[in-house]
PDB file of C-alpha atoms and ligand atoms in Angstrom:
ATOM      1  CA  UNK B   1      16.998 -60.470 -48.717  1.00 68.00           C
ATOM      2  CA  UNK B   2      16.860 -60.710 -52.514  1.00 82.00           C
ATOM      3  CA  UNK B   3      15.424 -64.119 -53.429  1.00 89.00           C
ATOM      4  CA  UNK B   4      15.202 -63.321 -57.158  1.00 92.00           C
ATOM      5  CA  UNK B   5      11.512 -62.440 -57.037  1.00 95.00           C
ATOM      6  CA  UNK B   6       9.558 -59.185 -57.043  1.00 95.00           C
ATOM      7  CA  UNK B   7       5.938 -58.155 -56.602  1.00 95.00           C
ATOM      8  CA  UNK B   8       4.273 -56.745 -59.743  1.00 93.00           C
ATOM      9  CA  UNK B   9       1.661 -53.971 -59.960  1.00 93.00           C
ATOM     10  CA  UNK B  10      -1.133 -56.497 -59.326  1.00 92.00           C
ATOM     11  CA  UNK B  11       0.506 -57.765 -56.154  1.00 94.00           C
ATOM     12  CA  UNK B  12       1.678 -61.023 -57.746  1.00 93.00           C
ATOM     13  CA  UNK B  13       5.105 -62.484 -57.190  1.00 95.00           C
ATOM     14  CA  UNK B  14       7.258 -62.808 -60.315  1.00 96.00           C
ATOM     15  CA  UNK B  15      10.712 -64.232 -61.033  1.00 96.00           C
ATOM     16  CA  UNK B  16      13.220 -61.557 -61.952  1.00 96.00           C
ATOM     17  CA  UNK B  17      15.456 -62.058 -65.037  1.00 94.00           C
ATOM     18  CA  UNK B  18      13.792 -65.374 -65.804  1.00 95.00           C
ATOM     19  CA  UNK B  19      12.329 -66.579 -69.065  1.00 94.00           C
ATOM     20  CA  UNK B  20      10.152 -69.590 -69.625  1.00 95.00           C
ATOM     21  CA  UNK B  21      10.387 -70.709 -73.260  1.00 94.00           C
ATOM     22  CA  UNK B  22       7.881 -73.137 -74.786  1.00 95.00           C
ATOM     23  CA  UNK B  23       8.648 -74.255 -78.350  1.00 94.00           C
ATOM     24  CA  UNK B  24       5.563 -74.748 -80.521  1.00 96.00           C
ATOM     25  CA  UNK B  25       4.808 -75.338 -84.195  1.00 96.00           C
ATOM     26  CA  UNK B  26       1.937 -73.930 -86.253  1.00 97.00           C
ATOM     27  CA  UNK B  27       1.137 -75.686 -89.468  1.00 97.00           C
ATOM     28  CA  UNK B  28      -1.199 -76.644 -92.232  1.00 98.00           C
ATOM     29  CA  UNK B  29      -1.547 -79.954 -93.998  1.00 97.00           C
ATOM     30  CA  UNK B  30      -3.512 -80.017 -97.285  1.00 97.00           C
ATOM     31  CA  UNK B  31      -4.691 -82.958 -99.379  1.00 97.00           C
ATOM     32  CA  UNK B  32      -5.493 -82.376-103.039  1.00 96.00           C
ATOM     33  CA  UNK B  33      -8.767 -84.157-103.900  1.00 97.00           C
ATOM     34  CA  UNK B  34      -7.707 -85.157-107.420  1.00 95.00           C
ATOM     35  CA  UNK B  35     -10.617 -86.603-109.412  1.00 95.00           C
ATOM     36  CA  UNK B  36     -13.001 -85.691-106.596  1.00 95.00           C
ATOM     37  CA  UNK B  37     -12.085 -81.992-106.828  1.00 94.00           C
ATOM     38  CA  UNK B  38     -14.761 -79.495-107.901  1.00 95.00           C
ATOM     39  CA  UNK B  39     -14.556 -75.725-108.511  1.00 91.00           C
ATOM     40  CA  UNK B  40     -15.372 -74.878-104.917  1.00 92.00           C
ATOM     41  CA  UNK B  41     -13.682 -77.815-103.212  1.00 96.00           C
ATOM     42  CA  UNK B  42     -10.211 -78.743-104.444  1.00 97.00           C
ATOM     43  CA  UNK B  43      -8.569 -79.604-101.129  1.00 97.00           C
ATOM     44  CA  UNK B  44      -9.212 -80.990 -97.690  1.00 98.00           C
ATOM     45  CA  UNK B  45      -6.920 -79.312 -95.183  1.00 98.00           C
ATOM     46  CA  UNK B  46      -6.099 -79.072 -91.489  1.00 98.00           C
ATOM     47  CA  UNK B  47      -4.603 -76.167 -89.561  1.00 98.00           C
ATOM     48  CA  UNK B  48      -3.026 -76.916 -86.186  1.00 98.00           C
ATOM     49  CA  UNK B  49      -0.912 -75.867 -83.280  1.00 98.00           C
ATOM     50  CA  UNK B  50       1.349 -78.437 -81.612  1.00 97.00           C
ATOM     51  CA  UNK B  51       4.254 -78.652 -79.195  1.00 96.00           C
ATOM     52  CA  UNK B  52       7.531 -78.720 -81.125  1.00 94.00           C
ATOM     53  CA  UNK B  53       8.073 -82.266 -79.836  1.00 92.00           C
ATOM     54  CA  UNK B  54       4.385 -83.185 -80.021  1.00 95.00           C
ATOM     55  CA  UNK B  55       4.104 -82.853 -76.268  1.00 95.00           C
ATOM     56  CA  UNK B  56       0.817 -82.062 -74.567  1.00 97.00           C
ATOM     57  CA  UNK B  57       0.304 -78.320 -73.923  1.00 98.00           C
ATOM     58  CA  UNK B  58      -2.853 -78.429 -71.804  1.00 97.00           C
ATOM     59  CA  UNK B  59      -0.869 -77.365 -68.700  1.00 97.00           C
ATOM     60  CA  UNK B  60      -0.190 -74.016 -70.451  1.00 97.00           C
ATOM     61  CA  UNK B  61      -3.110 -73.470 -72.833  1.00 98.00           C
ATOM     62  CA  UNK B  62      -6.773 -72.982 -71.998  1.00 98.00           C
ATOM     63  CA  UNK B  63      -7.873 -72.816 -75.650  1.00 98.00           C
ATOM     64  CA  UNK B  64      -6.729 -72.134 -79.200  1.00 98.00           C
ATOM     65  CA  UNK B  65      -8.859 -70.072 -81.584  1.00 98.00           C
ATOM     66  CA  UNK B  66      -8.514 -70.373 -85.340  1.00 98.00           C
ATOM     67  CA  UNK B  67      -9.852 -67.480 -87.434  1.00 98.00           C
ATOM     68  CA  UNK B  68     -10.675 -68.780 -90.906  1.00 98.00           C
ATOM     69  CA  UNK B  69     -11.460 -66.817 -94.074  1.00 98.00           C
ATOM     70  CA  UNK B  70     -14.937 -65.231 -93.926  1.00 97.00           C
ATOM     71  CA  UNK B  71     -16.116 -67.475 -96.778  1.00 96.00           C
ATOM     72  CA  UNK B  72     -16.308 -70.369 -94.278  1.00 97.00           C
ATOM     73  CA  UNK B  73     -19.329 -71.061 -92.085  1.00 96.00           C
ATOM     74  CA  UNK B  74     -18.596 -69.949 -88.489  1.00 97.00           C
ATOM     75  CA  UNK B  75     -15.052 -68.814 -89.277  1.00 98.00           C
ATOM     76  CA  UNK B  76     -14.225 -68.290 -85.583  1.00 98.00           C
ATOM     77  CA  UNK B  77     -13.310 -71.821 -84.397  1.00 98.00           C
ATOM     78  CA  UNK B  78     -12.502 -72.370 -80.741  1.00 98.00           C
ATOM     79  CA  UNK B  79     -10.677 -75.553 -79.724  1.00 98.00           C
ATOM     80  CA  UNK B  80     -10.493 -76.093 -75.970  1.00 98.00           C
ATOM     81  CA  UNK B  81      -8.984 -79.592 -75.988  1.00 97.00           C
ATOM     82  CA  UNK B  82      -6.119 -81.142 -77.920  1.00 97.00           C
ATOM     83  CA  UNK B  83      -5.479 -81.928 -80.628  1.00 97.00           C
ATOM     84  CA  UNK B  84      -5.633 -78.212 -81.416  1.00 98.00           C
ATOM     85  CA  UNK B  85      -6.703 -78.476 -85.037  1.00 98.00           C
ATOM     86  CA  UNK B  86      -9.463 -77.566 -87.496  1.00 98.00           C
ATOM     87  CA  UNK B  87     -10.169 -79.531 -90.663  1.00 98.00           C
ATOM     88  CA  UNK B  88     -12.030 -77.976 -93.603  1.00 98.00           C
ATOM     89  CA  UNK B  89     -12.490 -78.207 -97.331  1.00 97.00           C
ATOM     90  CA  UNK B  90     -11.994 -75.373 -99.798  1.00 97.00           C
ATOM     91  CA  UNK B  91     -10.283 -73.993-102.865  1.00 96.00           C
ATOM     92  CA  UNK B  92      -8.092 -71.066-101.803  1.00 96.00           C
ATOM     93  CA  UNK B  93      -5.070 -70.161 -99.729  1.00 97.00           C
ATOM     94  CA  UNK B  94      -5.404 -67.497 -97.017  1.00 98.00           C
ATOM     95  CA  UNK B  95      -3.886 -66.283 -93.737  1.00 98.00           C
ATOM     96  CA  UNK B  96      -5.187 -67.957 -90.600  1.00 98.00           C
ATOM     97  CA  UNK B  97      -4.971 -66.131 -87.305  1.00 98.00           C
ATOM     98  CA  UNK B  98      -4.227 -68.564 -84.489  1.00 98.00           C
ATOM     99  CA  UNK B  99      -4.820 -67.179 -81.001  1.00 98.00           C
ATOM    100  CA  UNK B 100      -3.441 -68.944 -77.940  1.00 98.00           C
ATOM    101  CA  UNK B 101      -5.127 -68.362 -74.577  1.00 98.00           C
ATOM    102  CA  UNK B 102      -3.212 -69.397 -71.480  1.00 98.00           C
ATOM    103  CA  UNK B 103      -4.237 -70.992 -68.198  1.00 97.00           C
ATOM    104  CA  UNK B 104      -5.556 -68.422 -65.674  1.00 95.00           C
ATOM    105  CA  UNK B 105      -2.549 -68.726 -63.317  1.00 95.00           C
ATOM    106  CA  UNK B 106      -0.282 -67.522 -66.153  1.00 95.00           C
ATOM    107  CA  UNK B 107      -1.961 -64.084 -66.250  1.00 93.00           C
ATOM    108  CA  UNK B 108      -0.610 -63.369 -69.713  1.00 93.00           C
ATOM    109  CA  UNK B 109      -2.566 -61.848 -72.568  1.00 95.00           C
ATOM    110  CA  UNK B 110      -3.490 -63.998 -75.534  1.00 97.00           C
ATOM    111  CA  UNK B 111      -0.811 -64.450 -78.192  1.00 97.00           C
ATOM    112  CA  UNK B 112      -1.664 -64.491 -81.914  1.00 97.00           C
ATOM    113  CA  UNK B 113       0.316 -66.189 -84.636  1.00 97.00           C
ATOM    114  CA  UNK B 114      -0.499 -65.700 -88.318  1.00 98.00           C
ATOM    115  CA  UNK B 115      -0.036 -68.713 -90.557  1.00 98.00           C
ATOM    116  CA  UNK B 116      -0.794 -69.031 -94.269  1.00 98.00           C
ATOM    117  CA  UNK B 117      -2.714 -72.049 -95.471  1.00 98.00           C
ATOM    118  CA  UNK B 118      -0.666 -73.655 -98.227  1.00 97.00           C
ATOM    119  CA  UNK B 119      -2.484 -75.782-100.808  1.00 97.00           C
ATOM    120  CA  UNK B 120       0.125 -75.910-103.568  1.00 96.00           C
ATOM    121  CA  UNK B 121       3.818 -76.745-103.698  1.00 94.00           C
ATOM    122  CA  UNK B 122       5.983 -74.606-105.977  1.00 88.00           C
ATOM    123  CA  UNK B 123       5.063 -74.253-109.676  1.00 86.00           C
ATOM    124  CA  UNK B 124       7.214 -77.166-110.812  1.00 89.00           C
ATOM    125  CA  UNK B 125       5.672 -79.715-108.469  1.00 91.00           C
ATOM    126  CA  UNK B 126       2.502 -81.329-109.833  1.00 90.00           C
ATOM    127  CA  UNK B 127      -0.500 -81.937-107.566  1.00 92.00           C
ATOM    128  CA  UNK B 128      -0.653 -85.404-106.055  1.00 93.00           C
ATOM    129  CA  UNK B 129      -3.163 -87.267-103.918  1.00 94.00           C
ATOM    130  CA  UNK B 130      -0.359 -89.463-102.514  1.00 94.00           C
ATOM    131  CA  UNK B 131       0.937 -87.057 -99.918  1.00 94.00           C
ATOM    132  CA  UNK B 132      -0.198 -83.753 -98.412  1.00 96.00           C
ATOM    133  CA  UNK B 133       1.290 -80.289 -98.876  1.00 96.00           C
ATOM    134  CA  UNK B 134       2.792 -79.367 -95.501  1.00 96.00           C
ATOM    135  CA  UNK B 135       3.670 -75.932 -94.199  1.00 96.00           C
ATOM    136  CA  UNK B 136       5.054 -75.752 -90.681  1.00 96.00           C
ATOM    137  CA  UNK B 137       6.701 -72.910 -88.772  1.00 95.00           C
ATOM    138  CA  UNK B 138       8.591 -73.206 -85.491  1.00 94.00           C
ATOM    139  CA  UNK B 139       7.771 -70.537 -82.902  1.00 94.00           C
ATOM    140  CA  UNK B 140       8.666 -69.941 -79.283  1.00 94.00           C
ATOM    141  CA  UNK B 141       6.295 -68.763 -76.576  1.00 96.00           C
ATOM    142  CA  UNK B 142       8.402 -66.638 -74.259  1.00 94.00           C
ATOM    143  CA  UNK B 143       7.097 -65.858 -70.783  1.00 96.00           C
ATOM    144  CA  UNK B 144       9.307 -63.084 -69.410  1.00 94.00           C
ATOM    145  CA  UNK B 145       9.558 -62.722 -65.647  1.00 96.00           C
ATOM    146  CA  UNK B 146       6.721 -65.232 -65.187  1.00 97.00           C
ATOM    147  CA  UNK B 147       4.468 -65.498 -62.168  1.00 97.00           C
ATOM    148  CA  UNK B 148       6.209 -67.658 -59.601  1.00 96.00           C
ATOM    149  CA  UNK B 149       3.294 -70.065 -59.151  1.00 95.00           C
ATOM    150  CA  UNK B 150       2.839 -70.576 -62.891  1.00 97.00           C
ATOM    151  CA  UNK B 151       6.586 -71.045 -63.420  1.00 97.00           C
ATOM    152  CA  UNK B 152       6.918 -73.634 -60.666  1.00 96.00           C
ATOM    153  CA  UNK B 153       3.897 -75.533 -61.915  1.00 97.00           C
ATOM    154  CA  UNK B 154       5.185 -75.615 -65.498  1.00 96.00           C
ATOM    155  CA  UNK B 155       8.761 -76.656 -64.713  1.00 95.00           C
ATOM    156  CA  UNK B 156       7.512 -79.417 -62.398  1.00 95.00           C
ATOM    157  CA  UNK B 157       5.096 -80.714 -65.005  1.00 94.00           C
ATOM    158  CA  UNK B 158       6.027 -84.123 -66.397  1.00 94.00           C
ATOM    159  CA  UNK B 159       5.829 -83.949 -70.217  1.00 93.00           C
ATOM    160  CA  UNK B 160       3.508 -86.363 -71.959  1.00 95.00           C
ATOM    161  CA  UNK B 161       2.588 -86.818 -75.620  1.00 95.00           C
ATOM    162  CA  UNK B 162      -0.444 -84.939 -76.960  1.00 96.00           C
ATOM    163  CA  UNK B 163      -3.290 -86.769 -78.701  1.00 95.00           C
ATOM    164  CA  UNK B 164      -2.171 -87.285 -82.289  1.00 95.00           C
ATOM    165  CA  UNK B 165      -3.041 -84.721 -84.965  1.00 96.00           C
ATOM    166  CA  UNK B 166      -4.910 -85.963 -88.027  1.00 94.00           C
ATOM    167  CA  UNK B 167      -1.754 -85.302 -90.098  1.00 93.00           C
ATOM    168  CA  UNK B 168       0.573 -86.634 -87.368  1.00 93.00           C
ATOM    169  CA  UNK B 169       2.652 -88.915 -89.604  1.00 92.00           C
ATOM    170  CA  UNK B 170       3.542 -86.014 -91.930  1.00 93.00           C
ATOM    171  CA  UNK B 171       4.699 -83.435 -89.395  1.00 93.00           C
ATOM    172  CA  UNK B 172       8.343 -82.396 -89.470  1.00 85.00           C
ATOM    173  CA  UNK B 173      10.970 -82.817 -86.794  1.00 85.00           C
ATOM    174  CA  UNK B 174      12.557 -79.517 -85.801  1.00 81.00           C
ATOM    175  CA  UNK B 175      16.002 -79.259 -84.355  1.00 79.00           C
ATOM    176  CA  UNK B 176      15.151 -77.130 -81.358  1.00 76.00           C
ATOM    177  CA  UNK B 177      18.622 -75.741 -80.825  1.00 79.00           C
ATOM    178  CA  UNK B 178      19.030 -74.834 -84.479  1.00 83.00           C
ATOM    179  CA  UNK B 179      15.590 -73.171 -84.609  1.00 82.00           C
ATOM    180  CA  UNK B 180      16.179 -71.331 -81.344  1.00 80.00           C
ATOM    181  CA  UNK B 181      19.480 -70.046 -82.726  1.00 84.00           C
ATOM    182  CA  UNK B 182      17.741 -68.846 -85.938  1.00 85.00           C
ATOM    183  CA  UNK B 183      15.126 -67.014 -83.850  1.00 82.00           C
ATOM    184  CA  UNK B 184      17.841 -65.421 -81.720  1.00 84.00           C
ATOM    185  CA  UNK B 185      19.620 -64.189 -84.866  1.00 86.00           C
ATOM    186  CA  UNK B 186      16.326 -62.763 -86.189  1.00 86.00           C
ATOM    187  CA  UNK B 187      15.610 -60.984 -82.933  1.00 83.00           C
ATOM    188  CA  UNK B 188      19.147 -59.552 -82.871  1.00 86.00           C
ATOM    189  CA  UNK B 189      18.752 -58.335 -86.479  1.00 88.00           C
ATOM    190  CA  UNK B 190      15.433 -56.679 -85.634  1.00 85.00           C
ATOM    191  CA  UNK B 191      16.958 -55.067 -82.545  1.00 85.00           C
ATOM    192  CA  UNK B 192      19.799 -53.645 -84.694  1.00 88.00           C
ATOM    193  CA  UNK B 193      17.300 -52.338 -87.253  1.00 87.00           C
ATOM    194  CA  UNK B 194      15.225 -50.689 -84.526  1.00 87.00           C
ATOM    195  CA  UNK B 195      18.342 -49.128 -83.032  1.00 87.00           C
ATOM    196  CA  UNK B 196      19.405 -47.796 -86.477  1.00 89.00           C
ATOM    197  CA  UNK B 197      15.976 -46.299 -87.150  1.00 88.00           C
ATOM    198  CA  UNK B 198      15.983 -44.706 -83.712  1.00 88.00           C
ATOM    199  CA  UNK B 199      19.439 -43.197 -84.328  1.00 88.00           C
ATOM    200  CA  UNK B 200      18.337 -41.835 -87.710  1.00 87.00           C
ATOM    201  CA  UNK B 201      15.193 -40.408 -86.158  1.00 83.00           C
ATOM    202  CA  UNK B 202      17.120 -38.784 -83.347  1.00 85.00           C
ATOM    203  CA  UNK B 203      19.678 -37.397 -85.807  1.00 84.00           C
ATOM    204  CA  UNK B 204      16.872 -35.789 -87.846  1.00 80.00           C
ATOM    205  CA  UNK B 205      15.390 -33.987 -84.863  1.00 74.00           C
TER     206      UNK B 205
HETATM  207  C1  LIG K 301      -7.967 -66.413-102.590  1.00 55.34           C
HETATM  208  N1  LIG K 301      -7.757 -64.682-100.923  1.00 55.34           N
HETATM  209  O1  LIG K 301      -8.576 -65.705-103.379  1.00 55.34           O
HETATM  210  C2  LIG K 301      -8.022 -66.038-101.113  1.00 55.34           C
HETATM  211  C3  LIG K 301      -9.350 -66.392-100.536  1.00 55.34           C
HETATM  212  C4  LIG K 301     -10.784 -68.183 -99.707  1.00 55.34           C
HETATM  213  C5  LIG K 301     -10.940 -69.630 -99.679  1.00 55.34           C
HETATM  214  C6  LIG K 301      -9.465 -67.816-100.321  1.00 55.34           C
HETATM  215  C7  LIG K 301     -14.131 -71.393 -98.926  1.00 55.34           C
HETATM  216  C8  LIG K 301     -14.681 -72.727 -99.238  1.00 55.34           C
HETATM  217  C9  LIG K 301     -16.105 -72.923 -98.783  1.00 55.34           C
HETATM  218  C10 LIG K 301     -12.711 -71.241 -99.375  1.00 55.34           C
HETATM  219  O2  LIG K 301     -11.966 -72.132 -99.718  1.00 55.34           O
HETATM  220  N2  LIG K 301     -12.255 -69.993 -99.275  1.00 55.34           N
HETATM  221  O3  LIG K 301     -16.593 -72.081 -98.041  1.00 55.34           O
HETATM  222  O4  LIG K 301     -16.638 -73.928 -99.140  1.00 55.34           O
HETATM  223  O5  LIG K 301      -7.273 -67.342-102.940  1.00 55.34           O
END
């Protein structure tokens, strides 16, 4: 009898045609130091990963690793407990690689998200010490045909708020449905582009 599950190549039971979607946000929050700024330290900033609704993610994540620019001491920062954030001081903007590792029963490979540290607003906005420069991006973790045990555990989990981030009061509220729709449109556009390239390639052969 087909119960909607199948056994994968490792002998684990998975749910067919099922997706588990976990909305998250990666972001940076940067404070200009104003009069206290020097050549090498102009800002104090925090990079973080959070649930899109600030919910706790410890039932899914085992750790989050932030890869800073090599000019920082120990640029490889591992955070095993929430809040998943790293605070530093510096002078320049750069791309931060954020790697999410999942709980062992998920059996999924790590996922990396690249996020650029933003220290300055656009050219016409002067620096201020009154509020931070925020840069947040909504993302979705998609577990396709998840392990049955992991899926059941996650859907039965009762959501609870995560410990507050240091920049908690400044984080944005995302309209999940709107963001999910934008992501779907992006994915569809990419799929069309891939299909076009493939057609062109096949036509040229
Ligand atoms: C830039 N490509 O030129 C970037 C590099 C590096 C920023 C930015 C280190 C501070 C410290 C720091 O802020 N590095 O180690 O104290 O803009």
